[in-house]
Coordinates of C-alpha atoms and ligand atoms in Angstrom, one line a residue:
X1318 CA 0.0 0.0 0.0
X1319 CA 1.3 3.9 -0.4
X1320 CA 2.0 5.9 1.6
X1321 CA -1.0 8.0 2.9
X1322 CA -1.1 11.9 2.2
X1323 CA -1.2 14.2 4.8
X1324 CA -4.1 16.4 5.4
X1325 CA -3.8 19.7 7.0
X1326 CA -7.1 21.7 7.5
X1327 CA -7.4 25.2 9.2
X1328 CA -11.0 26.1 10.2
X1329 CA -12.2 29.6 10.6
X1330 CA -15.5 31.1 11.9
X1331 CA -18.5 29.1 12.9
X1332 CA -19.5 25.4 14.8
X1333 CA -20.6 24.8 10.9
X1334 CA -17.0 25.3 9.5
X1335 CA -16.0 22.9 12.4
X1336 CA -18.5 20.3 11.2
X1337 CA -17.7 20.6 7.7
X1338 CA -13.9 20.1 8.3
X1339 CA -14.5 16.9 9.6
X1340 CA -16.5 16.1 7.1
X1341 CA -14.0 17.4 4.5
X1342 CA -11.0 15.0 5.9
X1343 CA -13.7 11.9 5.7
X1344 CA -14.6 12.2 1.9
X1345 CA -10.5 12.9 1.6
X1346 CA -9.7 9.8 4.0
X1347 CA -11.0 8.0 0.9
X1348 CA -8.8 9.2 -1.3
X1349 CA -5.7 8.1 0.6
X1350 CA -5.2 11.0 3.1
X1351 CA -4.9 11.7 6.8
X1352 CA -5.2 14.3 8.8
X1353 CA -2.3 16.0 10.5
X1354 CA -1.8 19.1 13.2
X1355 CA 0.5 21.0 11.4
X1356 CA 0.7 22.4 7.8
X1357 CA 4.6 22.0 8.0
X1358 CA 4.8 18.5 5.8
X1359 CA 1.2 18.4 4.6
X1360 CA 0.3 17.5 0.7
X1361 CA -2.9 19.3 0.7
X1362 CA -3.8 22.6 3.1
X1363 CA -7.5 23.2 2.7
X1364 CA -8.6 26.3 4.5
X1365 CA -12.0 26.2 5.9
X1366 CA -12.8 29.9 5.8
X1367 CA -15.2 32.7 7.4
X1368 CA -16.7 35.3 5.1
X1369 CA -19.1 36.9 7.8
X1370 CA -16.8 40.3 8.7
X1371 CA -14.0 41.4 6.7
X1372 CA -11.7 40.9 9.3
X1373 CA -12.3 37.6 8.7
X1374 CA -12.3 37.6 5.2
X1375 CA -9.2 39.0 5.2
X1376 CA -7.8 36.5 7.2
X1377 CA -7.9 34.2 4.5
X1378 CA -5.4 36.4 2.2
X1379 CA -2.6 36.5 4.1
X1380 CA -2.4 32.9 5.3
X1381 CA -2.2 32.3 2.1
X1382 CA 0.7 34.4 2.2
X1383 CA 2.4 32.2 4.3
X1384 CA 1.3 28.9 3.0
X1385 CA 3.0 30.1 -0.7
X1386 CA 6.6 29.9 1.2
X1387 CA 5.7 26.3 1.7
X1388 CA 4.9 25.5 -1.4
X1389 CA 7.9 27.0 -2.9
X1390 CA 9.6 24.5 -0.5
X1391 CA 7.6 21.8 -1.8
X1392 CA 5.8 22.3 -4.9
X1393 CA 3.5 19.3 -5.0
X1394 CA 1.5 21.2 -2.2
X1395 CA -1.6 21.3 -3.3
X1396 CA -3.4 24.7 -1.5
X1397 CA -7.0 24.9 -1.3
X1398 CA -9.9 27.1 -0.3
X1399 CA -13.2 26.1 0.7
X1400 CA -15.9 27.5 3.1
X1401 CA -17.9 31.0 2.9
X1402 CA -15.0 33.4 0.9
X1403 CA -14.6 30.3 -2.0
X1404 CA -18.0 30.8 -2.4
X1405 CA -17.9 34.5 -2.1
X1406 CA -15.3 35.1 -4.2
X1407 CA -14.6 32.0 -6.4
X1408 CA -11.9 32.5 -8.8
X1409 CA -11.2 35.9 -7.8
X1410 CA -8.8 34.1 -4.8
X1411 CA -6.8 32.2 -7.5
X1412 CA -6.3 35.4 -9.4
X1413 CA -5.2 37.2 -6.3
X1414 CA -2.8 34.4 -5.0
X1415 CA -2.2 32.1 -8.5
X1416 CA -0.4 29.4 -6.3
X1417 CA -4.1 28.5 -5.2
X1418 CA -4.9 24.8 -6.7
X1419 CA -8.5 24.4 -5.5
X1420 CA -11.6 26.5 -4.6
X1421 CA -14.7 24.8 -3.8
X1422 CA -17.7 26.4 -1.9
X1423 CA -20.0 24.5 1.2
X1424 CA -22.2 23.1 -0.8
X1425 CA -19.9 21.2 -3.0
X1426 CA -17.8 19.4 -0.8
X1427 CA -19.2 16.3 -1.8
X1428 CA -17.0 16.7 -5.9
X1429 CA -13.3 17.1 -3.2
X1430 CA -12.6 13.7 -3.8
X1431 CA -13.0 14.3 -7.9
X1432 CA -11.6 17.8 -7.6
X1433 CA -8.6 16.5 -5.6
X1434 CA -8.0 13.9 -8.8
X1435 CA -8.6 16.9 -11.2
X1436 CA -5.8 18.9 -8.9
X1437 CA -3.1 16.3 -8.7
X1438 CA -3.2 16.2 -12.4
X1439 CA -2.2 19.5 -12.5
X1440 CA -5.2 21.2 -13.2
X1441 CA -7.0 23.8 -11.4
X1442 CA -10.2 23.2 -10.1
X1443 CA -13.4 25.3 -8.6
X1444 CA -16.5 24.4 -7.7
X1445 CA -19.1 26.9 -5.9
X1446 CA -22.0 25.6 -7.4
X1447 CA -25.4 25.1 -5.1
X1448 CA -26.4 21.3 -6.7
X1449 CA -29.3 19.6 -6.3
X1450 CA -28.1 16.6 -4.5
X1451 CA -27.5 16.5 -1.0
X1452 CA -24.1 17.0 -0.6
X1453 CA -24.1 14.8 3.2
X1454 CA -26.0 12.0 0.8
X1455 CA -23.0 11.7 -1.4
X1456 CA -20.3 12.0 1.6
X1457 CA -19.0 8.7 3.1
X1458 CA -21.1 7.6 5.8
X1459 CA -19.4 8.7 9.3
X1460 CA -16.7 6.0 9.6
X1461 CA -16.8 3.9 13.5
X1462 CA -13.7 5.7 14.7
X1463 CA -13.8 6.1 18.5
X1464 CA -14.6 9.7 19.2
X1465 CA -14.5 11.9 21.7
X1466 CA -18.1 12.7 24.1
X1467 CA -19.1 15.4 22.2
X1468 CA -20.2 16.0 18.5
X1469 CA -21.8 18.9 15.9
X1470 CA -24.1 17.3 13.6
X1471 CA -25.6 19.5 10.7
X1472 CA -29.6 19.6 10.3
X1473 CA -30.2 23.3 8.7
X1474 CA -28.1 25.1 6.3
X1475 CA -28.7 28.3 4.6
X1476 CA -30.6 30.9 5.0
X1477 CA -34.0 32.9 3.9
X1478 CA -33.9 35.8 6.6
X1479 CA -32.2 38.4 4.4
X1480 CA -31.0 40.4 7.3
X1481 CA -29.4 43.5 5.8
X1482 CA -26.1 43.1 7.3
X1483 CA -25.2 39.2 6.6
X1484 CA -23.7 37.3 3.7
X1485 CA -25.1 34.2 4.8
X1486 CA -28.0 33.9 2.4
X1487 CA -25.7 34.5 -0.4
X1488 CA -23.0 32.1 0.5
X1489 CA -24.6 29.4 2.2
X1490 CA -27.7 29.4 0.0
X1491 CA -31.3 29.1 0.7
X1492 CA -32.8 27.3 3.2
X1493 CA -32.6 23.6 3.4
X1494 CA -33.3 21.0 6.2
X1495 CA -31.8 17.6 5.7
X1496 CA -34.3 15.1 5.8
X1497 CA -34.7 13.6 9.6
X1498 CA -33.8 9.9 9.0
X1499 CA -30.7 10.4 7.7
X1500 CA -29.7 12.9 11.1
X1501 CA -31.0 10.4 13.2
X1502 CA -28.8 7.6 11.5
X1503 CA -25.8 9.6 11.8
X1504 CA -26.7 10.9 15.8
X1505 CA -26.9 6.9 16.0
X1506 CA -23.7 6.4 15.1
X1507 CA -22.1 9.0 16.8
X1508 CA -23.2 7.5 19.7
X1509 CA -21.9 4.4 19.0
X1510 CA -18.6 5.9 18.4
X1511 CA -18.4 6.9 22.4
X1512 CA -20.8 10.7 21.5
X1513 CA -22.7 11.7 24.8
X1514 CA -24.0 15.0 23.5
X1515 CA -24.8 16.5 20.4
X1516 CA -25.2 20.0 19.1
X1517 CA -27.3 20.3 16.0
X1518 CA -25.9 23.1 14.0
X1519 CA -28.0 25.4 11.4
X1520 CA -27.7 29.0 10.6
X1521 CA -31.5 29.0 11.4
X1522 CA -31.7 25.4 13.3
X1523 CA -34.7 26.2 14.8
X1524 CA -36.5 26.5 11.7
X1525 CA -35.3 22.8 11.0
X1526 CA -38.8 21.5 8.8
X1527 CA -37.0 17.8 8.0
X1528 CA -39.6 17.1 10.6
X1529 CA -43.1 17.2 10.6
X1530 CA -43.0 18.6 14.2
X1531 CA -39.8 21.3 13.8
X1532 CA -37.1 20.8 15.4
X1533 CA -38.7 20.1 18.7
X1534 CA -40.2 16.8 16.9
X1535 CA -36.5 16.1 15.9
X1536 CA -35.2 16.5 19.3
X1537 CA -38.2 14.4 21.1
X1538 CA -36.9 11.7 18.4
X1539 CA -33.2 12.3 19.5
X1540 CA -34.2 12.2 22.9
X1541 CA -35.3 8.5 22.6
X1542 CA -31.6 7.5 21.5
X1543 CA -30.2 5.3 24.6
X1544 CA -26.7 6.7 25.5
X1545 CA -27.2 9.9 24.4
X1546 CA -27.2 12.4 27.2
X1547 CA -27.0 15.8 26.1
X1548 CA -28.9 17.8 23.2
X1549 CA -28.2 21.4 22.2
X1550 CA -29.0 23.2 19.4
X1551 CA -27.5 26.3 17.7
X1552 CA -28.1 29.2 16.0
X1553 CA -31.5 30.1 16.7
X1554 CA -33.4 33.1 15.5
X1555 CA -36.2 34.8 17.8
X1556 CA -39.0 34.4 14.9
X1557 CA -38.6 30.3 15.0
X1558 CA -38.5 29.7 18.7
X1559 CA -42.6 28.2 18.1
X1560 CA -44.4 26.8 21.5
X1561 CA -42.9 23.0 21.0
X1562 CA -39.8 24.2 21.1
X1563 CA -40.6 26.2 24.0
X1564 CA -42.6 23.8 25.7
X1565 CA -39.6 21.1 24.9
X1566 CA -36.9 23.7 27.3
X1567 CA -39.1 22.7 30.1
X1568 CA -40.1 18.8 29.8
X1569 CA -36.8 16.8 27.6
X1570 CA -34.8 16.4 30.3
X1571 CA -31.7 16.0 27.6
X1572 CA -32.1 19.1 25.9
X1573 CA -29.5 21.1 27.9
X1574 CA -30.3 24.7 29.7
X1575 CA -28.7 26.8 27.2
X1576 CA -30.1 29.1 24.3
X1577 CA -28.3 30.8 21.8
X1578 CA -30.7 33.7 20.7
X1579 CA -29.5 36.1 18.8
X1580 CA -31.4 39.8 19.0
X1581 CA -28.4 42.0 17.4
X1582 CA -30.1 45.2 18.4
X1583 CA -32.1 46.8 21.4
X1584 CA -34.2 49.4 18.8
X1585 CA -37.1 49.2 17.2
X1586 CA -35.3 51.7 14.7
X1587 CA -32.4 49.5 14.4
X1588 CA -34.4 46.3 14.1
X1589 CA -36.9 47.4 11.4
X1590 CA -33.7 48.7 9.3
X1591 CA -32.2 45.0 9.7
X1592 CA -34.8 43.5 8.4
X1593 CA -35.1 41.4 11.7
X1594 CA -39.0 41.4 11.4
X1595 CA -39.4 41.9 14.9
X1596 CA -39.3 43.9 17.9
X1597 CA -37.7 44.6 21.0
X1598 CA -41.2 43.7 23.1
X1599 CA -41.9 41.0 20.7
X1600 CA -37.9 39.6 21.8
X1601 CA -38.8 40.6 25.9
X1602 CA -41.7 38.6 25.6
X1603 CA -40.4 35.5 24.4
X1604 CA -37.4 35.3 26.6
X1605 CA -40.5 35.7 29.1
X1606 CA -41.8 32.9 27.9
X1607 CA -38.6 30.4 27.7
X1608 CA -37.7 31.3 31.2
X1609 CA -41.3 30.3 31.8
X1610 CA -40.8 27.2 30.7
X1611 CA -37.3 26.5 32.0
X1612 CA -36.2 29.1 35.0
X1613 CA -32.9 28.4 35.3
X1614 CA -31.6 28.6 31.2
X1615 CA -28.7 30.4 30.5
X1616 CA -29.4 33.2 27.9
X1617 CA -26.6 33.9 25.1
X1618 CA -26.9 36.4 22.5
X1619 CA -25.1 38.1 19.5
X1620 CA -24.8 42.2 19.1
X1621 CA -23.7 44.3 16.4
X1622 CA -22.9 47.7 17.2
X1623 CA -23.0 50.6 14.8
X1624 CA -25.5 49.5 11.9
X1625 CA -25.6 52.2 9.7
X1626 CA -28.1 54.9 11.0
X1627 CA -27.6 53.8 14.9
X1628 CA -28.1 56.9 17.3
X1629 CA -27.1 57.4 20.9
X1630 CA -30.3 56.7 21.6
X1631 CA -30.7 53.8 19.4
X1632 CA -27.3 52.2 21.4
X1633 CA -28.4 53.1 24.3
X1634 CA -31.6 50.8 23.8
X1635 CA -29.2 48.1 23.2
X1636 CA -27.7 48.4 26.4
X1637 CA -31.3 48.8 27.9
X1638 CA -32.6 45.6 26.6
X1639 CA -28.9 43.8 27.8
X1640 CA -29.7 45.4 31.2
X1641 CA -33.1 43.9 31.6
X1642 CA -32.9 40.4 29.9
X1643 CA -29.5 39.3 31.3
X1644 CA -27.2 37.4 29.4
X1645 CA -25.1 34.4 30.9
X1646 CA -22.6 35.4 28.1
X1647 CA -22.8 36.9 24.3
X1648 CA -20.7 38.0 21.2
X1649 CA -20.7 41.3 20.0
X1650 CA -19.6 43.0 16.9
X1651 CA -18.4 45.9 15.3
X1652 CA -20.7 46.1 12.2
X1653 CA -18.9 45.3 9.1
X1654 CA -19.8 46.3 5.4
X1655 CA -20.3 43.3 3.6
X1656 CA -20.2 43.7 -0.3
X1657 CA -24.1 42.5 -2.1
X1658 CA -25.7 42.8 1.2
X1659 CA -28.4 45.5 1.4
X1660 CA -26.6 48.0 4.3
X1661 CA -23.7 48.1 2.2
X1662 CA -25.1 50.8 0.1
X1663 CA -25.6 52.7 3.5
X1664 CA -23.7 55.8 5.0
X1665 CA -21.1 54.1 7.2
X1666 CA -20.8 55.3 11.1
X1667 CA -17.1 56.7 12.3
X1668 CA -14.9 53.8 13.7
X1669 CA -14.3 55.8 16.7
X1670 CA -18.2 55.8 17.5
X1671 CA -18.1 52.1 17.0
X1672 CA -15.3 51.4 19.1
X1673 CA -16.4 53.4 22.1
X1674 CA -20.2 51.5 21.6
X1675 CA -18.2 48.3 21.0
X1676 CA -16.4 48.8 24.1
X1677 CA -19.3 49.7 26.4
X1678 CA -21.3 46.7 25.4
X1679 CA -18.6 43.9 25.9
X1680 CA -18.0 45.7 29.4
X1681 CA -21.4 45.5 30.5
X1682 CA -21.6 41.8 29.1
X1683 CA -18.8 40.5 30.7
X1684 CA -20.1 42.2 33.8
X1685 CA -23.3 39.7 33.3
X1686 CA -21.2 36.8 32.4
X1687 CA -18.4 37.2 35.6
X1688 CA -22.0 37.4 37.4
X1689 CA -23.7 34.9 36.3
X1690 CA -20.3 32.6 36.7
X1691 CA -20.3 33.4 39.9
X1692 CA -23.6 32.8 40.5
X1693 CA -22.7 29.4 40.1
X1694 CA -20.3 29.0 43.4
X1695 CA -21.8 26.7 46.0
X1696 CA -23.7 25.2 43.6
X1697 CA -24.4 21.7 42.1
X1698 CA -23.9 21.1 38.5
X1699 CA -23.6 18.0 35.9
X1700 CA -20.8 17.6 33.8
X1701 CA -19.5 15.6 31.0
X1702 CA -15.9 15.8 31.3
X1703 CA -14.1 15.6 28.0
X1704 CA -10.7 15.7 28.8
X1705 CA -7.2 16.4 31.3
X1706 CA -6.8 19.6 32.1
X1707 CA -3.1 20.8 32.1
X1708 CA -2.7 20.4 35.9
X1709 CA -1.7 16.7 37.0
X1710 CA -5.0 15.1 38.1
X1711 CA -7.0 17.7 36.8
X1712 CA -10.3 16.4 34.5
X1713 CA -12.2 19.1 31.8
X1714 CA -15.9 19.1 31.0
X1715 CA -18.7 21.3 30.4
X1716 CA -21.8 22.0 32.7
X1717 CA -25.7 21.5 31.5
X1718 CA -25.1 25.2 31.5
X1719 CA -22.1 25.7 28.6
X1720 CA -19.4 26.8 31.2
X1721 CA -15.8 24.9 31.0
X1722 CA -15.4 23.2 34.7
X1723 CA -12.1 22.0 36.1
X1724 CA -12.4 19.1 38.7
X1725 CA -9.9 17.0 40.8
X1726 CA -11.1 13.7 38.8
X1727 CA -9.6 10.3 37.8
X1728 CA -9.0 9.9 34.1
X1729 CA -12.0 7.1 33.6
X1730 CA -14.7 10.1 34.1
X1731 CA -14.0 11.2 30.5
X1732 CA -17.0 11.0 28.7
X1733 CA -19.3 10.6 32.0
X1734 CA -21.3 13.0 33.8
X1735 CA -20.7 13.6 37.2
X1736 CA -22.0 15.8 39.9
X1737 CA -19.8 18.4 40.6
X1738 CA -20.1 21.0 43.4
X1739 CA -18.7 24.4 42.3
X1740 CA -15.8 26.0 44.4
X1741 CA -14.3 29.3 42.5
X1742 CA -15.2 31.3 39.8
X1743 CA -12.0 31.7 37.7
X1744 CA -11.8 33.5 34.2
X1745 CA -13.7 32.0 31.8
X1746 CA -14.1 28.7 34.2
X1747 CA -15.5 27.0 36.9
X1748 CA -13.7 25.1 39.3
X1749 CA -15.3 22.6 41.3
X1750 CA -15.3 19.2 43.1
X1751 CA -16.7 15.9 43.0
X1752 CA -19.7 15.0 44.8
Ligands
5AD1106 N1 -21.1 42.8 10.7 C1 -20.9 42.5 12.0 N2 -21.4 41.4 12.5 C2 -22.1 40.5 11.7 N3 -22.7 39.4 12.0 C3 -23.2 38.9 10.9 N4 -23.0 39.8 9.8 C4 -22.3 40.8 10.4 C5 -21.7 42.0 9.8 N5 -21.9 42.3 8.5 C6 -22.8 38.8 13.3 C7 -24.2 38.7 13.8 C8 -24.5 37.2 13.7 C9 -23.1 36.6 14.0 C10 -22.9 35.2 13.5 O1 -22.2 37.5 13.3 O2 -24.3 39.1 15.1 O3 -25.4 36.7 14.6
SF4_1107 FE1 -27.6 36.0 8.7 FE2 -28.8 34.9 10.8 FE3 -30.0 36.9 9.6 FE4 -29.9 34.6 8.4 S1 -31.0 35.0 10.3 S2 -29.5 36.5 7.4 S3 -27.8 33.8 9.0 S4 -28.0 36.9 10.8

């Protein structure tokens, strides 16, 4: 037999990208390769890449920069780019950095194993079309490789929201739901392989329609799945939550405390000019309602400060509606201008408006998450411990809740959960004991 090639993927941006990595090295496994750490003695570099912000975007660029050195060091390298800017930008990246061998955009990964033949004849090869098949159809079933207790699994791609600021709908396409026996094959597996939670990914997962009854009916199905633990879903958008899904937060015990839900702005103003197609009472009555049905979940959120047009005032309802709802932890953004999407034609704010926004709002958030961590002190929690922690003795897992814990633990917890009682609120963890 040959020698296998080596595989190096760098992943940008979003759980999805992660997903789709994985997925990437599988239908490449066929084709002879493994995956390796480092890009140092690789055959192929794929980069997995983030269009959402042109910081990210950007990113993409001058990595390629640096990857060029090593193909002048080796020039069988092949160099490829796959994820949101192939699509994006399709041959443009091989005219800006000719070294490029491959482009292929999110929905396409399913032709790699064909493009890679096409490549290592010495051709060039791009592919961001949006096919009719199924691209997970064509992919290799999930081989039985022991994994490790936790897993992304894909049920929702693309996008019909049209929210003025986001690429999304253009480079991930419309929306599509993948049909529910085929997820609940693959959550099978998974769970075979050693998987005790799963995180179905989407940009709009909870408008998941592969399922008669939404994506609670999908997660009441995943819920009867022996050996699976933990369900989560993510990213939600405020217009899906519908009742079952509510309803669901309070009665599957597996479907874990936490909600993603992004609101991006605290102004009706704001909103409306988003194209969000809600408002801020309409968002303060649904988190109502979820905390209704489940007291104790932790709230996360995603901002974006200075859309074109944002006042004072219109900030300052942002921080308003951050003050009364509460976040256990959030992102927040600078906007960016993102060429073909609707806001791009509009008048841009001054970055020094932005930044002193920018830096307000991550204060006051990271007020509310130091608070809520701390909240946690003295208290009981469940984790699944994943793996050591640095320290000697030292076990790593996540609470019901989403928050990294550090416990005193003997190796063999990996991949339980455990009862742990919290001790100290550190930085970004929770440290804790066994019970
Ligand atoms: N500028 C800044 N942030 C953005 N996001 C999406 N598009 C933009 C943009 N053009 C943010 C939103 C979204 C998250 C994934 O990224 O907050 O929820
Ligand atoms: Fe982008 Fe999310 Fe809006 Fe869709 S719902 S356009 S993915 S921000």
């Amino acid at each position: 037999m040959s020698e296998p090639k080596k595989l190096f993927i760098k992943t940008y941006g979003c759980q999805m990208n992660v997903y789709d990595s994985e997925r990437m090295a599988e239908a490449l496994g066929g084709k002879g390769y493994i995956q390796v750490q480092t890009p140092d003695d690789a055959d192929m570099i794929l980069m997995n890449t983030c269009h959402i912000r042109e910081k990210a975007a950007e990113k993409v660029y001058s990595e390629l920069g640096r990857f060029k050195k090593l193909k002048e060091a080796k020039p069988d390298l092949k160099i490829g780019v796959a994820g949101c800017v192939a699509q994006a930008e399709g041959e443009e990246i091989m005219a800006r950095q000719p070294m490029v061998d491959l482009v292929v955009g999110p929905q396409s990964y399913h032709r790699l194993p064909a493009m890679e033949e096409a490549v290592q004849q010495g051709k060039k090869a791009v592919d961001t079309d949006f096919p009719e098949e199924d691209k997970f159809d064509t992919l290799n079933k999930r081989p039985r490789a022991t994994r490790g207790p936790t897993a992304f699994l894909t049920v929702q791609e693309g996008c019909d929201k049209f929210c003025a600021f986001c690429v999304v709908p253009y480079t991930r396409g419309a929306e599509v739901s993948r049909p529910k026996e085929r997820i609940l094959r693959e959550a099978a597996d998974l769970v075979e392989a050693g998987v005790r939670e799963i995180t179905l990914l989407g940009q709009n997962v909870n408008a998941y329609h592969g399922h008669e009854k939404g994506l609670a009916g999908l997660i009441w199905e995943l819920d009867k799945i022996d050996g699976l633990e933990r369900i989560r879903f993510t990213t939600s958008h405020p217009n899906d939550m519908d009742d079952a899904l509510i309803e669901a937060h309070g009665t599957c015990d597996k479907l874990m405390p936490y909600l993603h839900l992004p609101v991006q702005s605290g102004s009706d103003k704001i909103l409306k000019a988003m194209n969000r197609k809600h408002t801020r009472d309409d968002y303060f009555r649904l988190i109502d309602r979820i905390r209704d049905a489940r007291p104790d979940l932790l709230l996360s959120g995603d901002f974006i400060v200075g859309f074109p047009g944002e006042t004072d005032q219109d900030f300052e309802d942002t921080m308003g509606l951050v003050r009364r709802v509460g976040y256990g932890q959030a992102y927040s953004f600078k906007y960016s201008t993102r060429p073909g999407t609707p806001a791009a034609e509009k008048a841009q704010l001054p970055d020094e408006v932005m930044n002193e926004r920018l830096q307000a709002l991550q204060a006051l958030l990271t007020e509310q998450q130091v608070a809520t961590q701390n909240s946690m002190v003295g208290k009981e929690v469940s984790v699944l411990f994943e793996k050591a922690g640095r320290q000697e003795g030292q076990m790593i897992g996540k609470s019901e809740y989403l928050h990294a814990v550090h416990a005193t633990a003997p190796a063999e917890v990996k991949g339980t959960i455990r009862r742990v009682r919290i001790l100290e609120s550190r930085t970004n963890s929770l440290h804790g004991e066994l019970i």
